[in-house]
Coordinates of C-alpha atoms and ligand atoms in Angstrom, one line a residue:
M6 CA 100.1 69.2 141.2
T7 CA 96.3 69.4 140.8
A8 CA 95.1 67.4 137.9
T9 CA 93.1 69.3 135.2
A10 CA 89.3 68.7 135.6
I11 CA 87.6 66.4 133.1
R12 CA 84.9 68.7 131.5
H13 CA 82.2 67.9 129.0
D14 CA 80.8 71.4 128.8
W15 CA 83.2 73.2 126.4
T16 CA 82.2 75.8 124.3
V17 CA 83.3 76.7 120.7
Q18 CA 84.4 80.1 122.0
E19 CA 86.5 78.7 124.8
V20 CA 88.2 76.2 122.5
R21 CA 88.6 78.8 119.7
A22 CA 90.4 81.0 122.4
L23 CA 92.8 78.2 123.2
L24 CA 93.4 77.7 119.4
E25 CA 94.3 81.3 119.3
L26 CA 96.7 81.6 122.3
P27 CA 100.2 82.6 121.5
F28 CA 102.0 79.4 120.2
N29 CA 104.4 79.1 123.1
D30 CA 101.7 79.7 125.8
L31 CA 99.6 77.0 124.2
I32 CA 102.5 74.5 124.0
F33 CA 103.4 75.1 127.6
K34 CA 99.9 74.7 128.7
A35 CA 99.5 71.4 126.7
Q36 CA 102.8 69.9 128.0
T37 CA 101.9 70.8 131.6
V38 CA 98.5 69.1 131.3
H39 CA 100.4 66.1 129.5
R40 CA 102.7 65.6 132.3
E41 CA 99.8 65.5 134.8
H42 CA 98.4 62.4 133.1
F43 CA 101.2 60.6 131.1
D44 CA 104.9 59.7 131.0
P45 CA 106.0 62.5 128.5
N46 CA 108.4 60.0 127.0
E47 CA 106.1 57.3 126.1
V48 CA 104.2 56.9 122.9
Q49 CA 101.8 54.3 122.0
V50 CA 102.3 52.4 118.8
S51 CA 99.7 50.9 116.5
T52 CA 99.8 49.2 113.2
L53 CA 97.1 49.4 110.6
L54 CA 96.0 47.0 108.1
S55 CA 93.3 47.4 105.3
I56 CA 91.2 44.1 105.5
K57 CA 89.0 45.1 102.7
T58 CA 90.1 47.8 100.2
G59 CA 88.4 50.1 97.9
A60 CA 85.0 50.4 96.1
C61 CA 83.4 51.9 99.2
P62 CA 79.9 53.2 98.5
E63 CA 80.3 56.4 100.5
D64 CA 81.5 59.6 99.2
C65 CA 84.0 60.8 101.7
K66 CA 85.7 63.6 99.6
Y67 CA 89.2 62.8 101.3
C68 CA 89.2 59.2 100.7
P69 CA 91.1 57.2 98.1
Q70 CA 88.8 54.2 98.6
S71 CA 85.5 55.8 97.7
G72 CA 84.0 54.2 94.7
H73 CA 82.7 57.7 93.7
Y74 CA 86.3 58.7 92.5
N75 CA 88.8 57.4 90.3
T76 CA 92.2 57.2 92.3
G77 CA 93.6 54.1 90.5
L78 CA 93.4 52.1 93.7
E79 CA 93.5 48.3 93.2
K80 CA 90.4 47.0 95.1
E81 CA 90.6 43.9 97.3
K82 CA 88.1 41.6 98.8
L83 CA 87.9 40.8 102.5
L84 CA 91.3 39.3 103.3
E85 CA 91.8 35.7 104.4
I86 CA 92.0 35.4 108.1
E87 CA 95.3 33.6 107.8
R88 CA 96.8 36.7 105.9
V89 CA 95.5 39.0 108.7
V90 CA 97.1 37.0 111.4
A91 CA 100.5 36.8 109.5
E92 CA 100.3 40.7 109.2
A93 CA 99.5 41.0 112.9
K94 CA 102.4 38.7 113.8
A95 CA 104.8 40.9 111.6
A96 CA 103.6 44.0 113.3
R97 CA 104.1 42.5 116.9
E98 CA 107.6 41.3 115.9
K99 CA 108.2 45.1 115.0
G100 CA 107.1 46.2 118.2
A101 CA 103.6 47.4 117.8
S102 CA 101.1 47.0 120.7
R103 CA 97.9 47.4 119.0
F104 CA 96.8 46.1 115.6
C105 CA 94.0 48.1 113.8
M106 CA 92.1 46.7 111.0
G107 CA 90.1 48.8 108.6
A108 CA 87.6 47.9 106.0
A109 CA 86.2 50.2 103.2
W110 CA 82.5 49.5 104.2
R111 CA 79.6 51.8 104.9
S112 CA 78.9 49.1 107.5
P113 CA 79.6 45.5 107.9
A114 CA 77.4 43.1 106.1
K115 CA 75.8 40.2 107.9
K116 CA 77.8 37.6 105.9
D117 CA 81.1 39.2 106.8
M118 CA 80.6 39.4 110.5
P119 CA 81.7 35.7 111.3
Y120 CA 85.0 36.5 109.5
V121 CA 85.6 39.7 111.3
L122 CA 84.8 38.2 114.7
D123 CA 87.3 35.5 114.0
M124 CA 90.0 38.0 113.1
V125 CA 89.4 39.7 116.4
R126 CA 89.7 36.5 118.4
Q127 CA 93.0 35.4 116.6
V128 CA 94.6 38.7 116.6
K129 CA 93.9 39.1 120.3
S130 CA 95.3 35.7 121.0
L131 CA 98.6 37.0 119.8
G132 CA 98.8 39.2 122.7
L133 CA 97.9 42.4 120.8
E134 CA 95.3 44.9 121.6
T135 CA 92.7 45.0 118.8
C136 CA 91.0 47.8 117.0
M137 CA 88.7 47.9 114.0
T138 CA 87.1 50.5 111.8
L139 CA 84.4 49.0 109.7
G140 CA 81.9 51.9 109.2
M141 CA 78.7 52.2 111.0
L142 CA 77.6 49.7 113.5
K143 CA 74.2 48.8 114.8
E144 CA 73.9 47.9 118.5
E145 CA 73.8 44.1 118.0
Q146 CA 77.0 44.4 115.8
A147 CA 78.7 46.4 118.3
Q148 CA 77.8 43.8 121.0
E149 CA 79.1 41.0 118.8
L150 CA 82.6 42.6 118.3
A151 CA 82.8 43.5 122.0
D152 CA 81.9 39.9 122.9
A153 CA 84.6 38.7 120.6
G154 CA 87.2 40.8 122.6
L155 CA 87.7 43.8 120.5
D156 CA 89.2 46.4 122.6
Y157 CA 88.8 49.6 120.5
Y158 CA 86.4 50.7 117.7
N159 CA 87.6 53.7 115.5
H160 CA 84.8 55.8 113.9
N161 CA 85.7 59.5 113.1
L162 CA 83.6 62.6 113.2
D163 CA 86.1 63.8 110.7
T164 CA 85.1 67.6 111.0
S165 CA 82.5 70.0 112.6
E166 CA 78.9 69.4 112.1
K167 CA 78.8 72.7 110.2
Y168 CA 81.5 71.6 107.6
Y169 CA 80.5 67.9 107.5
N170 CA 78.0 68.3 104.5
H171 CA 80.8 69.6 102.3
I172 CA 82.8 66.5 102.9
I173 CA 80.3 63.6 103.1
T174 CA 76.8 63.4 101.9
T175 CA 76.1 59.7 102.0
R176 CA 75.8 59.4 105.9
T177 CA 74.9 62.1 108.4
Y178 CA 76.8 63.4 111.4
Q179 CA 74.0 62.0 113.6
D180 CA 74.7 58.5 112.1
R181 CA 78.3 58.9 113.2
L182 CA 77.3 60.0 116.9
D183 CA 74.8 56.9 116.9
T184 CA 77.6 54.4 116.0
L185 CA 79.7 56.0 118.6
D186 CA 76.9 55.5 121.2
N187 CA 76.5 51.9 120.2
V188 CA 80.3 51.2 120.6
R189 CA 80.2 52.7 124.1
K190 CA 77.0 50.9 125.1
A191 CA 78.7 47.6 124.1
G192 CA 81.5 48.4 126.4
M193 CA 84.3 49.1 123.9
K194 CA 87.0 51.8 124.0
V195 CA 86.1 54.6 121.5
C196 CA 88.9 55.8 119.0
C197 CA 87.4 58.9 117.4
G198 CA 89.0 62.0 115.8
G199 CA 89.2 63.9 112.6
I200 CA 91.0 65.2 109.6
M201 CA 92.8 68.6 109.5
G202 CA 93.6 70.5 106.2
M203 CA 90.3 69.7 104.4
G204 CA 89.6 73.5 103.8
E205 CA 87.9 73.8 107.1
D206 CA 88.3 77.0 109.2
L207 CA 89.2 77.7 112.8
D208 CA 85.7 77.4 114.0
D209 CA 85.4 74.0 112.3
R210 CA 88.5 72.6 114.1
A211 CA 87.0 74.2 117.3
G212 CA 83.7 72.6 116.5
L213 CA 85.1 69.2 116.1
L214 CA 87.2 69.2 119.3
V215 CA 84.1 70.6 121.3
Q216 CA 82.1 67.6 119.9
L217 CA 84.6 65.1 121.0
A218 CA 85.2 66.6 124.4
N219 CA 81.6 66.8 125.2
L220 CA 80.7 63.3 124.3
P221 CA 79.4 61.7 127.6
Q222 CA 82.8 60.1 127.9
H223 CA 86.0 61.3 126.3
P224 CA 87.2 58.7 123.4
E225 CA 90.1 56.9 124.8
S226 CA 92.0 57.5 121.6
V227 CA 91.7 60.7 119.4
P228 CA 93.3 60.5 116.1
V229 CA 94.4 63.8 114.6
N230 CA 94.8 63.1 110.9
M231 CA 96.5 65.7 108.5
L232 CA 94.7 65.1 105.2
V233 CA 96.8 62.8 102.9
K234 CA 96.0 64.4 99.3
V235 CA 95.4 61.7 96.9
E236 CA 95.1 62.3 93.1
G237 CA 91.5 61.8 91.9
T238 CA 89.7 62.7 95.2
P239 CA 87.9 66.0 95.2
L240 CA 90.2 67.4 98.0
D241 CA 93.4 66.6 96.0
Q242 CA 93.9 70.3 95.2
V243 CA 93.0 71.9 98.5
D244 CA 95.3 74.4 100.2
D245 CA 97.8 73.3 102.7
L246 CA 97.1 73.8 106.3
D247 CA 99.6 75.9 108.1
P248 CA 101.6 73.1 110.2
F249 CA 101.4 75.3 113.2
D250 CA 97.5 75.1 113.2
F251 CA 97.8 71.4 113.0
I252 CA 100.2 71.4 116.1
R253 CA 97.7 73.7 117.7
T254 CA 94.9 71.3 117.2
I255 CA 96.9 68.6 118.9
A256 CA 97.7 70.8 121.8
V257 CA 94.1 71.8 122.4
A258 CA 92.9 68.1 122.1
R259 CA 95.5 67.3 124.7
I260 CA 94.3 70.2 127.0
I261 CA 90.6 69.4 126.8
M262 CA 90.8 65.6 126.8
P263 CA 93.6 65.2 129.3
E264 CA 93.3 61.6 129.8
S265 CA 92.9 60.5 126.2
H266 CA 95.6 59.3 124.0
V267 CA 96.0 61.8 121.1
R268 CA 97.4 60.2 118.0
L269 CA 99.7 61.9 115.5
S270 CA 97.7 60.0 112.9
A271 CA 97.7 60.0 109.0
G272 CA 100.1 62.5 107.2
R273 CA 103.4 62.0 108.9
E274 CA 105.0 60.9 105.7
N275 CA 104.8 64.6 104.7
M276 CA 106.1 66.0 108.0
N277 CA 109.7 66.6 108.8
E278 CA 111.0 65.2 112.1
Q279 CA 110.9 68.5 113.8
M280 CA 107.4 68.9 113.1
Q281 CA 106.6 65.4 114.5
A282 CA 108.7 66.2 117.7
M283 CA 106.6 69.5 118.1
C284 CA 103.4 67.4 118.0
F285 CA 104.9 65.1 120.7
L286 CA 105.5 68.3 122.7
A287 CA 102.1 69.5 122.2
G288 CA 100.8 66.3 123.8
A289 CA 100.5 63.6 121.0
N290 CA 101.4 60.3 122.5
S291 CA 100.3 57.7 119.9
I292 CA 101.3 57.0 116.2
F293 CA 100.6 54.5 113.5
Y294 CA 103.8 52.6 113.0
G295 CA 104.7 50.6 109.8
E296 CA 105.3 51.6 106.2
K297 CA 101.5 51.7 105.2
L298 CA 98.4 53.3 106.7
L299 CA 95.5 51.8 104.9
T300 CA 96.3 52.5 101.3
T301 CA 98.8 55.4 101.5
A302 CA 102.5 55.6 102.7
N303 CA 103.5 56.1 106.3
P304 CA 107.2 56.5 107.4
E305 CA 109.4 53.4 107.4
A306 CA 109.5 51.5 110.8
D307 CA 113.2 51.9 110.8
R308 CA 112.8 55.7 110.6
D309 CA 110.4 55.9 113.3
R310 CA 112.5 53.6 115.6
E311 CA 115.4 56.0 114.9
L312 CA 113.3 59.1 115.6
F313 CA 112.2 57.7 118.9
R314 CA 115.8 56.9 119.7
R315 CA 116.8 60.5 118.9
L316 CA 114.1 61.9 121.0
G317 CA 114.4 59.4 123.9
I318 CA 110.9 58.1 123.4
R319 CA 109.9 54.5 124.5
P320 CA 107.1 52.7 123.0
E321 CA 104.2 52.5 125.6
Q322 CA 103.4 49.2 127.3
R323 CA 100.0 47.7 126.9
E324 CA 97.3 49.1 129.3
Q325 CA 96.8 46.8 132.4
S326 CA 93.5 45.0 132.7
H327 CA 91.7 44.7 136.0
T328 CA 89.5 41.9 136.5
E329 CA 91.1 38.4 137.6
E330 CA 90.2 36.7 134.5
E331 CA 91.7 39.5 132.4
Q332 CA 94.8 39.6 134.6
V333 CA 95.5 36.1 133.9
E334 CA 95.1 36.7 130.3
A335 CA 97.3 39.8 130.7
L336 CA 100.2 38.0 132.3
T337 CA 100.4 35.9 129.2
D338 CA 100.1 38.8 127.0
A339 CA 102.7 40.5 129.0
V340 CA 105.4 38.0 128.6
E341 CA 104.8 38.2 124.8
Y342 CA 104.7 42.0 125.1
E343 CA 108.1 42.2 127.0
R344 CA 109.4 40.2 124.3
T345 CA 108.3 42.7 121.5
R346 CA 109.5 45.7 123.6
H347 CA 112.8 44.2 123.5
M348 CA 112.6 43.6 119.8
F349 CA 111.8 47.3 119.5
Y350 CA 114.8 48.4 121.3
D351 CA 117.1 45.7 119.6
A352 CA 116.0 46.9 116.2
T353 CA 116.5 50.5 117.3
R354 CA 120.1 49.6 118.3
E355 CA 120.7 47.9 115.1
S356 CA 119.5 50.8 112.9
A357 CA 121.4 53.3 115.1
Ligands
SAM62 N1 85.2 52.9 106.1 C1 85.2 53.2 107.5 C2 84.7 54.5 107.9 O1 84.9 55.4 107.2 O2 84.0 54.6 109.0 C3 86.5 52.9 108.2 C4 87.7 53.2 107.4 S1 88.0 55.0 107.0 C5 89.4 54.8 105.8 C6 88.9 55.5 108.5 C7 89.2 56.8 108.6 O3 90.3 57.2 107.8 C8 88.2 58.0 108.1 O4 87.3 58.3 108.9 C9 89.2 59.2 108.0 O5 89.2 60.0 109.1 C10 90.6 58.6 107.7 N2 90.9 59.1 106.3 C11 90.6 58.4 105.2 N3 91.2 58.9 104.3 C12 92.0 59.9 104.7 C13 93.0 60.7 104.0 N4 93.1 60.9 102.7 N5 93.7 61.5 104.9 C14 93.6 61.5 106.2 N6 92.7 60.6 106.8 C15 92.0 59.9 106.1
DTB63 C1 92.3 57.3 111.6 O1 91.8 58.1 112.2 N1 93.3 57.2 110.6 C2 93.5 56.0 110.0 C3 92.6 55.1 110.9 N2 91.9 56.0 111.7 C4 91.9 54.1 110.4 C5 93.3 55.9 108.7 C6 94.1 56.9 107.9 C7 93.9 56.6 106.4 C8 94.7 57.4 105.4 C9 94.5 57.2 104.0 C10 94.8 55.8 103.6 O2 95.9 55.3 103.7 O3 93.9 55.2 102.9
SF4_64 FE1 84.3 54.5 102.6 FE2 85.4 55.0 105.1 FE3 86.7 55.9 102.8 FE4 84.3 56.9 103.7 S1 86.4 56.9 104.8 S2 84.8 56.4 101.6 S3 83.3 55.2 104.6 S4 86.3 53.7 103.4

């Protein structure tokens, strides 16, 4: 079977045409591409932790953590490193392979960088892949994080360039692209996606997908979030997106970024199991695992393990590293990882 070509010259018209295919044709195409590049029965599992919560100066209209809206969220200062490490260990025990730490910042302050870098080092030493999302990064900050061993940096474009100003006014689309560029230059893997169901139209979903696929290198991880409507945010009352349009977005992300992990990200708490299964069929192969996203609910870990068991899905093993030094490190990690994989299955059997 010939592998789908990796392209960076998609047009909005082409992507729109994919989004508008008859549903069965689209899913068949996406599943075909998926099987060229991935084991169709493996899904990567990441756990999220909010390391600094609320009182964010940005005005992202979807976000419960923005200081511009009253969502009743309890704010928290930057967590102590010991607490972060304890949470990461707990996530590992439950079978997560990646630990993602998020902060409600516009960008990290100089005084906070040493703590954040220490978190990366300590979480990594547990044998987990590390990911952070801390807002905008300057070139030097990205380099510091990369040097500390951070594997992934998450920074979303959220929507199309055209719709962006309806959603955020305190930083520009170009600011976001600049941060993505700095993350790449520093040698980290990019996690970048968006949110569906914010009142955007088909062209906006196509526009976002085109932006992602036409980056000089596809993001290794593409989170597709369904808006979690939080009371007090300006998007609280927005109309629901047709679930099939969400699944279509996942399918097209899979087709145009064939080697990327596409994450069925926020919003699963409001999706039934059949819808989630359809997202996996459309090519999603990553989830957030654990009871909480950053501040909102996610399905219970037991429920996800049970869902995996019923669908015959296995949690994906960590990616292998290539340099000699990394291989020695990876070997130590692999022993730890195998232990956690067994724990995932054991827990699944117990809850079955
Ligand atoms: N403050 C940093 C930033 O925005 O770059 C990092 C944390 S921020 C919460 C990470 C991402 O979470 C956002 O870019 C957005 O895509 C997603 N997000 C936030 N609130 C959400 C919601 N209510 N529903 C779905 N996704 C959401
Ligand atoms: C992403 O794309 N989604 C995650 C992660 N990256 C950081 C965040 C979802 C947040 C949902 C709202 C909340 O829990 O606060
Ligand atoms: Fe702040 Fe990030 Fe929420 Fe925007 S998405 S308000 S930057 S925490």
